[in-house]
Tab-separated table of C-alpha atoms and ligand atoms in Angstrom:
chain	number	residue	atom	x	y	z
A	1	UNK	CA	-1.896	-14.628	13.905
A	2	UNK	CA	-3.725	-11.133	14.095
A	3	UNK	CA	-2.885	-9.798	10.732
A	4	UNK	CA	-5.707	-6.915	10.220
A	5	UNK	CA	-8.392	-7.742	7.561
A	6	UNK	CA	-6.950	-6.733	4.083
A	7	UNK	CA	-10.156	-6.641	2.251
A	8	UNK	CA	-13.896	-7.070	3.310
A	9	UNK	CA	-17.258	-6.706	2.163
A	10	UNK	CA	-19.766	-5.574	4.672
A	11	UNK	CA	-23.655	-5.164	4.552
A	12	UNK	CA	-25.861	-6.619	1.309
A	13	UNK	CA	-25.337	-6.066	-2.482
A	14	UNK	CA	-28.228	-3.230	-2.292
A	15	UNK	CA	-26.287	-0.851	0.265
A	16	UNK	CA	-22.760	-2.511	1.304
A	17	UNK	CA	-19.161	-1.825	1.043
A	18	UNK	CA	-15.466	-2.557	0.589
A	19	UNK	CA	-13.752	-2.437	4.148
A	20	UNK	CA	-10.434	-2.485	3.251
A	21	UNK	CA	-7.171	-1.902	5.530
A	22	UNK	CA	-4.883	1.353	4.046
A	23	UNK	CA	-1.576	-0.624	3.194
A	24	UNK	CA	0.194	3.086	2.149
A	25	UNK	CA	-0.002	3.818	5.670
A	26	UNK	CA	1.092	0.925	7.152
A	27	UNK	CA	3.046	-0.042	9.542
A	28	UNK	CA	2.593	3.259	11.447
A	29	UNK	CA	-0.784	3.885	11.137
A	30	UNK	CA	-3.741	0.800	10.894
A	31	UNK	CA	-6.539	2.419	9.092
A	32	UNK	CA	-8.890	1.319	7.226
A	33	UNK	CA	-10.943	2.987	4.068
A	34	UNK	CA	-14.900	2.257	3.300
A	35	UNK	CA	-15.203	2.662	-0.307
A	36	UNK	CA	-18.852	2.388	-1.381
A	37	UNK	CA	-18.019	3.923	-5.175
A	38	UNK	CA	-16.474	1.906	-8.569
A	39	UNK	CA	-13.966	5.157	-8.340
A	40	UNK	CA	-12.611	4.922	-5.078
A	41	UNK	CA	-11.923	1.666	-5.268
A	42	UNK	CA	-10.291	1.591	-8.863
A	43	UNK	CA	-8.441	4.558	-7.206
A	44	UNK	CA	-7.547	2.474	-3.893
A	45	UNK	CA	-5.970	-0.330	-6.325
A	46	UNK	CA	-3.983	2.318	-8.406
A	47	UNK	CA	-2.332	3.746	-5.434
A	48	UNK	CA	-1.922	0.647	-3.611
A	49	UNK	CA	-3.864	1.437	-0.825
A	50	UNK	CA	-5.392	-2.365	-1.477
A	51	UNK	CA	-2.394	-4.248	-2.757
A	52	UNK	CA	-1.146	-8.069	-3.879
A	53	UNK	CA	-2.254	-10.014	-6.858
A	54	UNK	CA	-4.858	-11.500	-4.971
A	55	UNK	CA	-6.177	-9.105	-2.894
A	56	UNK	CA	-6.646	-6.995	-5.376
A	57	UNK	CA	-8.514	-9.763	-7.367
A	58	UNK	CA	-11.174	-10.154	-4.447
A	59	UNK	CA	-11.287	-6.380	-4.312
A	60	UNK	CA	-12.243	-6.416	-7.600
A	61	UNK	CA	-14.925	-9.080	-7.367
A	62	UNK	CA	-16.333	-6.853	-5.017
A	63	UNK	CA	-15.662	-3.861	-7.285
A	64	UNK	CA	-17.880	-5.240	-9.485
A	65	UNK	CA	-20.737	-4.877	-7.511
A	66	UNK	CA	-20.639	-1.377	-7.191
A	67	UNK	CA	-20.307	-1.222	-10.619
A	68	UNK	CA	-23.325	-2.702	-11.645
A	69	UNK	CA	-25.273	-1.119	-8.542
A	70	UNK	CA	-23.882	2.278	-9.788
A	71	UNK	CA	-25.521	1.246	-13.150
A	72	UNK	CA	-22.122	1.405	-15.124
A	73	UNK	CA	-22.357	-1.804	-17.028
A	74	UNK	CA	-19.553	-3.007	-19.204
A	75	UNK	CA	-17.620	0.029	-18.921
A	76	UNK	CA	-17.692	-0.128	-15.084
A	77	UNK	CA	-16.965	-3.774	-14.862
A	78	UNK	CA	-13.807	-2.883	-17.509
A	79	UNK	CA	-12.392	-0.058	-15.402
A	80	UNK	CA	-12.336	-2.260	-12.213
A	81	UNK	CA	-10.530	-4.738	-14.537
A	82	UNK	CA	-7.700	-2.321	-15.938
A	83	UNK	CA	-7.012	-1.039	-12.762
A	84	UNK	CA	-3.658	-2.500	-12.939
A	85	UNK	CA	-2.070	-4.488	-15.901
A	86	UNK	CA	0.177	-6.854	-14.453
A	87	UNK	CA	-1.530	-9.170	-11.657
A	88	UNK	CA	-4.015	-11.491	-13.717
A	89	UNK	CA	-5.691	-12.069	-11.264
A	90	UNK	CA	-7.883	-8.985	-11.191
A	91	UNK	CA	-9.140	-9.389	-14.986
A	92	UNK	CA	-9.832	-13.017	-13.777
A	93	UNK	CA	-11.885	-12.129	-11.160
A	94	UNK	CA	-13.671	-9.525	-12.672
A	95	UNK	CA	-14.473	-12.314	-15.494
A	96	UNK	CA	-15.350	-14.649	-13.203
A	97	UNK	CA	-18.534	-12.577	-11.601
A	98	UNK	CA	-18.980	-10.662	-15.014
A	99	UNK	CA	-20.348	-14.287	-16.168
A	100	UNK	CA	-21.925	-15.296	-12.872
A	101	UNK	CA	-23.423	-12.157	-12.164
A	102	UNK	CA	-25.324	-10.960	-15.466
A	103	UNK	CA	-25.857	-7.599	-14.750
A	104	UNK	CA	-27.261	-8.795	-11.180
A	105	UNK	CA	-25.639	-6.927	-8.284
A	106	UNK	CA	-27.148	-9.411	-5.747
A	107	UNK	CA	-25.384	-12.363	-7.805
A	108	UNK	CA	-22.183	-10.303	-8.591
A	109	UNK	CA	-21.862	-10.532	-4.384
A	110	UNK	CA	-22.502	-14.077	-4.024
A	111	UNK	CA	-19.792	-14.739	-6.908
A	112	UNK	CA	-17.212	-11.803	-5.412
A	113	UNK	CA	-17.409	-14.115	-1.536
A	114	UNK	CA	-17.163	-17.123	-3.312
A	115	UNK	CA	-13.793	-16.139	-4.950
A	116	UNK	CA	-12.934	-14.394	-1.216
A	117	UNK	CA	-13.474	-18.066	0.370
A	118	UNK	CA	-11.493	-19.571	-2.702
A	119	UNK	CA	-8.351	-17.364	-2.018
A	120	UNK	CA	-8.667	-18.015	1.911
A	121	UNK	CA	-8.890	-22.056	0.934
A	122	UNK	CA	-5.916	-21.624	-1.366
A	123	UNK	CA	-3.796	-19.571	0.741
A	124	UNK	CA	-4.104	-22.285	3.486
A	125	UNK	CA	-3.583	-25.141	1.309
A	126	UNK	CA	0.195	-23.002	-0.134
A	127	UNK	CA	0.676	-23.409	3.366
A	128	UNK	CA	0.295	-26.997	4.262
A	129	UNK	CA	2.302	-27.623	0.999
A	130	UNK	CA	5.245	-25.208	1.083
A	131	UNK	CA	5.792	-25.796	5.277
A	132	UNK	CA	7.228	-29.482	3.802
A	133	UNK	CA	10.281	-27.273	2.363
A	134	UNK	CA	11.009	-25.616	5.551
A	135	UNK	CA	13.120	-27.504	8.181
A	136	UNK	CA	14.600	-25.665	11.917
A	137	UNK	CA	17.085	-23.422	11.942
A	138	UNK	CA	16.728	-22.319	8.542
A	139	UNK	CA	17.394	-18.761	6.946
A	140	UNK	CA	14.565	-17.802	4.611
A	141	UNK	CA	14.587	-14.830	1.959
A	142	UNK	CA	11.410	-13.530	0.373
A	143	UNK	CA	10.949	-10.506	-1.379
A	144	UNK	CA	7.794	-7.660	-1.568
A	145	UNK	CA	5.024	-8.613	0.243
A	146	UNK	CA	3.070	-12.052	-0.076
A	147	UNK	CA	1.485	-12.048	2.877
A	148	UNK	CA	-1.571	-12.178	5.044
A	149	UNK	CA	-1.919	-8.125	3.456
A	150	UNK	CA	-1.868	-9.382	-0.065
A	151	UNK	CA	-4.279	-11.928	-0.201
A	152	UNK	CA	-7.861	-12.842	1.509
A	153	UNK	CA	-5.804	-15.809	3.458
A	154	UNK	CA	-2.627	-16.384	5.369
A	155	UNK	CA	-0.644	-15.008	1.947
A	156	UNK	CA	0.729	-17.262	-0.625
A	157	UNK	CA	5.187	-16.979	0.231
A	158	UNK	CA	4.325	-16.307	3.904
A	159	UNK	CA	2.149	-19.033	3.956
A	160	UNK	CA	4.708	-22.006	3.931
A	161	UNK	CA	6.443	-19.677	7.107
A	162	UNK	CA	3.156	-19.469	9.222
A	163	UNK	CA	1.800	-23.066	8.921
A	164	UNK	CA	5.653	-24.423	9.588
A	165	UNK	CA	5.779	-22.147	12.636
A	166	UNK	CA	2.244	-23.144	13.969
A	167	UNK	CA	3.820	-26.638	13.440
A	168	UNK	CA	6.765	-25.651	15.873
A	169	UNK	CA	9.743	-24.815	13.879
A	170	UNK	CA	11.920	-21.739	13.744
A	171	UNK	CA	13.788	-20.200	11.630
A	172	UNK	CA	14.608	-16.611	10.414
A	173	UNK	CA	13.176	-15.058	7.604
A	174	UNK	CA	15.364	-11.683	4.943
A	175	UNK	CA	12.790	-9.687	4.078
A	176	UNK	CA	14.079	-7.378	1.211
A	177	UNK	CA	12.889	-4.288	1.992
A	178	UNK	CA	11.536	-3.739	-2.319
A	179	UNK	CA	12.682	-0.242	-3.403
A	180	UNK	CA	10.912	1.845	-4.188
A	181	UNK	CA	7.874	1.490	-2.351
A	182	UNK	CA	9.197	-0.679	0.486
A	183	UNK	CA	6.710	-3.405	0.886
A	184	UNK	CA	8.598	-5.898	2.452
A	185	UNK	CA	10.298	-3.286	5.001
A	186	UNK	CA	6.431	-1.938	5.501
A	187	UNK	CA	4.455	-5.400	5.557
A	188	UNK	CA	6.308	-8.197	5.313
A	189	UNK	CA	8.215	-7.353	8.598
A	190	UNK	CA	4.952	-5.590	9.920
A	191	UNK	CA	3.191	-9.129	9.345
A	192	UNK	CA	5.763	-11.612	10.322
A	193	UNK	CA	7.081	-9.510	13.509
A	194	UNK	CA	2.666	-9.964	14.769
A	195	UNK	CA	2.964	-13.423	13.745
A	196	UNK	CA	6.461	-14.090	16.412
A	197	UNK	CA	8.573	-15.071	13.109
A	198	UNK	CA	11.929	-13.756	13.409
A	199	UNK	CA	12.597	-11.049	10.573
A	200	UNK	CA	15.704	-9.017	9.342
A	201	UNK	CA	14.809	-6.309	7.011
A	202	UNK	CA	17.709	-6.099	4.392
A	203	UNK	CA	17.902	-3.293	1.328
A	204	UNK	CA	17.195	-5.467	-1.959
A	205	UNK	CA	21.045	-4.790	-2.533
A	206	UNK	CA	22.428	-6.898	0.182
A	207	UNK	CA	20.544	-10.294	-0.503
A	208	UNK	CA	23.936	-11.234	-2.492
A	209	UNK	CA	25.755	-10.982	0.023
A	210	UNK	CA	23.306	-12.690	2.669
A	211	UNK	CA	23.509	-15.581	0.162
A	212	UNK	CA	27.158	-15.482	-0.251
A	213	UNK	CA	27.605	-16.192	3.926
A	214	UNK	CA	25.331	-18.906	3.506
A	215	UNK	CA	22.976	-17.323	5.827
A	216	UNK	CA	19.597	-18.249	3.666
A	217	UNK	CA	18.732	-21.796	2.417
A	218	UNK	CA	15.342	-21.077	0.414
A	219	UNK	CA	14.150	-18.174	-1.056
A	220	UNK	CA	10.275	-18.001	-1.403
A	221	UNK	CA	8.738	-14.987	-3.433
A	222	UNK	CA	4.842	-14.313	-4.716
A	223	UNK	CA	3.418	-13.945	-8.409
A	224	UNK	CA	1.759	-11.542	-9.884
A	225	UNK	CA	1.274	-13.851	-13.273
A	226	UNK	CA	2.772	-16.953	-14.364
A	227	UNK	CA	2.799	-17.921	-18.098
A	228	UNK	CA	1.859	-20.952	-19.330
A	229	UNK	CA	5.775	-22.235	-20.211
A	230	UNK	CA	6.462	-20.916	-15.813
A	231	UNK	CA	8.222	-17.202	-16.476
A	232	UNK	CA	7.052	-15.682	-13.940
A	233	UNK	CA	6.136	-11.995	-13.306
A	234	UNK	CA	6.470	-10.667	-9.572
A	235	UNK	CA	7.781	-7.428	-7.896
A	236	UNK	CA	10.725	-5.209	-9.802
A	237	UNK	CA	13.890	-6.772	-7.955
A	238	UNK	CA	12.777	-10.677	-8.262
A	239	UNK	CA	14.518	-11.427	-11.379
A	240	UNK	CA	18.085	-10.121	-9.251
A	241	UNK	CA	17.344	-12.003	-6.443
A	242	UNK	CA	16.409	-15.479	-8.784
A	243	UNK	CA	20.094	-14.850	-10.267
A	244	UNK	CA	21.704	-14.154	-7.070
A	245	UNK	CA	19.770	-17.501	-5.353
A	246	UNK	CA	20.600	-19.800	-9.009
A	247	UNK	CA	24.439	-18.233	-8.399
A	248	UNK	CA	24.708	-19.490	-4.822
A	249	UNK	CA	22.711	-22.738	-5.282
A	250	UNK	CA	20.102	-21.693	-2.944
A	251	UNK	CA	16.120	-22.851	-4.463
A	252	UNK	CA	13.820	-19.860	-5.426
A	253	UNK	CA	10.308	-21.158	-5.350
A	254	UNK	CA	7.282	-19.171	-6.369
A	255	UNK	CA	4.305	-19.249	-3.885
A	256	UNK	CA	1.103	-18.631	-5.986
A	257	UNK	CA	-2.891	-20.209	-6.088
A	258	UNK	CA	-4.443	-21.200	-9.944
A	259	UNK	CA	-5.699	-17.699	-10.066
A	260	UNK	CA	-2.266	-16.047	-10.464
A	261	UNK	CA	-1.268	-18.974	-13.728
A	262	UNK	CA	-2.892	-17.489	-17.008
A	263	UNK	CA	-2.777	-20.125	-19.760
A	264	UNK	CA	-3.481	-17.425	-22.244
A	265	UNK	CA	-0.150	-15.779	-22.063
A	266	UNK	CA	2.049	-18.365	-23.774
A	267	UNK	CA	6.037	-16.580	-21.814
A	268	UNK	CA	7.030	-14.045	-19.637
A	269	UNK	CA	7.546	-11.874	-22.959
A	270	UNK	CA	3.846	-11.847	-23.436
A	271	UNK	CA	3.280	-10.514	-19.500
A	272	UNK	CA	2.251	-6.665	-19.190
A	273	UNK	CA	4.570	-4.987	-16.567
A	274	UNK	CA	3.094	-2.265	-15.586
A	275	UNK	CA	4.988	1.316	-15.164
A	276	UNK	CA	4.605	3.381	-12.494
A	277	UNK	CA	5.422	7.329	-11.788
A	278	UNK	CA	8.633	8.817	-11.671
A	279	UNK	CA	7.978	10.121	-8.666
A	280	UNK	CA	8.258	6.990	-6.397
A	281	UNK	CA	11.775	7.020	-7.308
A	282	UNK	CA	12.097	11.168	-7.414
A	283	UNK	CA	10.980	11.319	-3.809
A	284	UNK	CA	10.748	9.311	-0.605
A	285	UNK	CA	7.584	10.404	1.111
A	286	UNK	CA	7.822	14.259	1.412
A	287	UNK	CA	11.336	14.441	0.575
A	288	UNK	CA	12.969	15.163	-2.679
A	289	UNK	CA	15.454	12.724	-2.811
A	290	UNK	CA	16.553	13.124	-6.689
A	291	UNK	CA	15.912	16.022	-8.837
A	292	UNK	CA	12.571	16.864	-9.857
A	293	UNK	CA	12.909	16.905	-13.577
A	294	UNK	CA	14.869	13.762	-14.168
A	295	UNK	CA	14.009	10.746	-15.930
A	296	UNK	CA	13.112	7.655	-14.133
A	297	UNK	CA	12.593	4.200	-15.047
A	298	UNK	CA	10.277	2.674	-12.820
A	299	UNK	CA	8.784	-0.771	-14.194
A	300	UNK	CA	6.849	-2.194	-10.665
A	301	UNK	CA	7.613	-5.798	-11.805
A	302	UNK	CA	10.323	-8.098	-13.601
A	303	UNK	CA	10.142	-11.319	-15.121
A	304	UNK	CA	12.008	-14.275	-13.504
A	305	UNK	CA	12.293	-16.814	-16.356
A	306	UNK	CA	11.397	-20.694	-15.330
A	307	UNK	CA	14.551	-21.696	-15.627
A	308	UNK	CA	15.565	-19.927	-12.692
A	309	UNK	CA	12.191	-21.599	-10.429
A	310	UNK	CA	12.942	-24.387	-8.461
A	311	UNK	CA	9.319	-25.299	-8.112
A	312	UNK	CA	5.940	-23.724	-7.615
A	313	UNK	CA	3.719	-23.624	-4.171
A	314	UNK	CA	-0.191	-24.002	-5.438
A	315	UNK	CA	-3.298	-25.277	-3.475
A	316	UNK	CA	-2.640	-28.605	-5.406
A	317	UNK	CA	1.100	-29.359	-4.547
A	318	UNK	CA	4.236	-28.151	-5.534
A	319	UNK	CA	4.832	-28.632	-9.109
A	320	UNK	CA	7.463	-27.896	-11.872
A	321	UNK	CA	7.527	-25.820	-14.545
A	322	UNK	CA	6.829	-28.573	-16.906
A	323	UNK	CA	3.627	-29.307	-15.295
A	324	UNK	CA	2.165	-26.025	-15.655
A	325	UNK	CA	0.614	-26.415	-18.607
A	326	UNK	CA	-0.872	-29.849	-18.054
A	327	UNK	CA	-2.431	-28.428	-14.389
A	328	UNK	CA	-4.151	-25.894	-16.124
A	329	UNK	CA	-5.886	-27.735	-18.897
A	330	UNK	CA	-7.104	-30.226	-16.520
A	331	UNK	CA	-10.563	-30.157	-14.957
A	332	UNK	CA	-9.857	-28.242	-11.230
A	333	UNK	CA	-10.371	-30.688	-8.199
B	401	MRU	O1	2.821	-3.712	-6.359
B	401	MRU	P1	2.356	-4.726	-5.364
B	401	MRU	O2	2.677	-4.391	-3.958
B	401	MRU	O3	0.893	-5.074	-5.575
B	401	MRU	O4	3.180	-6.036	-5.745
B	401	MRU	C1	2.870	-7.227	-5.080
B	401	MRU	C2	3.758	-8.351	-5.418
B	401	MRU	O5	4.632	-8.254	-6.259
B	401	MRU	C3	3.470	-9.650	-4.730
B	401	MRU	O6	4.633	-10.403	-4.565
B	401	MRU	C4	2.487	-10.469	-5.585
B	401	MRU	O7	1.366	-9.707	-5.897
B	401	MRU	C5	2.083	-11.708	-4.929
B	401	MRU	S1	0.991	-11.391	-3.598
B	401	MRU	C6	0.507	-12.813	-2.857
């Protein structure tokens, strides 16, 4: 697999930097962005530039040490954190080296890799997991991206694909191509097509009617946050696709490591979805594709309720909704 390097940290805590790979230009241009300032990187998250619930979690573990080496304290560690609402992960990680770190740059780093080799751990144990659900010959829908390019790993939905086809089988993989900002048409096929995994890019209207000719038998998506009762939050279109899967008896499981479940937020009522600009839905790159003035709804995540989730992928095993709760209280492993 040569999937580029989504996010980095290069050089010590004193003078170092955020290497990360720019996912708005991707897949026609691989180029990556050195962001040594708490702006530019809150910026880079905003605009998606660094993308994926836990990407942008290690990003912002690594955020955090330019915030405290630019001397911005609290309010520096709390902008990295708000940098988007939705993906838990980020305020998590931010927490998580807040604590360790103390103020301490030089700690905030060792804290910000240690969460970096937690993700890549995770991501490989989804794998080993989720490859049991995959058998040959199978058609495969995911939606988004959650990918190599969203996490520090092998991804958390792709990585069931890429361990089953290390382990030899084959099967084809419906990437919906996630209006409006076209992830899974950008990076999912971008990622699988490097990897040798057979993928057809379809619009996020046609998965109905890929299910209806029987030409998918698992559907595997990411999370952005799961609630403590497993409602799960993940990209605007997810929810559709759960109803279409539940309405043609094909499983929708959630790929997703402990970082992504919040035990604090009790439903999927409770989850913030964040709202992006009109314009992603106004325009298509440099064109003007509806007109300029008109309202636009544009919500960059839905809730699929746990009733629709057949099961959820996580470093410890594939468990059900019921067990969410129970998983999280425990001591971790
Ligand atoms: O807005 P994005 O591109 O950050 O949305 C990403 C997703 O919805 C992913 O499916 C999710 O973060 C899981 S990534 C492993």
């Amino acid at each position: 697999m040569s999937i580029p390097k989504t996010v980095q940290w290069l050089g010590d805590a004193a003078s170092g930097f955020i290497r990360i790979i720019d996912q708005t230009l991707l897949p026609a241009r691989e180029q990556y962005l050195d962001l040594a300032d708490t702006g530019a990187l809150v910026d880079a998250i905003a605009r998606l530039a660094v993308r994926g619930a836990p990407a942008i979690g290690v990003a912002g573990a690594y955020g955090c040490v330019l915030a405290l080496r630019q001397g911005m304290g609290e309010a520096g560690l709390e902008r990295v954190a708000g940098a988007r609402p939705t993906a838990v992960n980020l305020r998590w990680a931010v927490q998580r080296v807040r604590k360790a770190a103390n103020g301490d740059p030089a700690r905030a780093l060792d804290e910000a890799r240690r969460i970096h080799a937690e993700d890549e751990a995770s991501c490989a144990a989804i794998g080993r997991h989720g490859a049991a659900l995959i058998r040959d010959g199978m058609g495969i829908i995911t939606h988004c991206n959650a990918g190599a390019l969203a996490t520090a790993g092998m991804g958390t939905a792709l990585a069931p694909l890429y361990t089953a086809h290390q382990q030899g089988r084959r099967f084809t993989v419906f990437a919906d191509e996630t209006r409006p900002l076209l992830q899974g048409a950008r990076l999912t096929a971008f990622e699988l097509g490097q990897a040798g995994i057979a993928v057809t890019v379809i619009a996020d209207n046609m998965a109905p009617v890929v299910l209806r000719r029987g030409l998918v038998q698992l559907a595997v998506t990411g999370a952005d946050r799961i609630a403590a009762n497993g409602d799960a939050a993940n990209k605007i279109g997810t929810y559709g696709l759960a109803l279409a899967c539940k309405a043609h008896n094909v499983p929708l499981y959630i790929a997703a490591p402990r970082s992504t479940f919040d035990a604090a937020t009790p439903d999927g009522a409770a989850i913030p979805i964040e709202e992006r600009s009109g314009d992603e839905l106004r325009r298509l790159g440099p064109v003007q594709t509806a007109p300029p003035d008109v309202a636009v709804f544009n919500p960059a995540f839905d809730v699929t309720p746990a009733a629709l989730i057949a099961g959820y992928i996580t470093e410890n095993g594939i468990l059900q909704a019921g067990q969410i709760a129970g998983w999280l209280a425990a001591p971790q492993p």
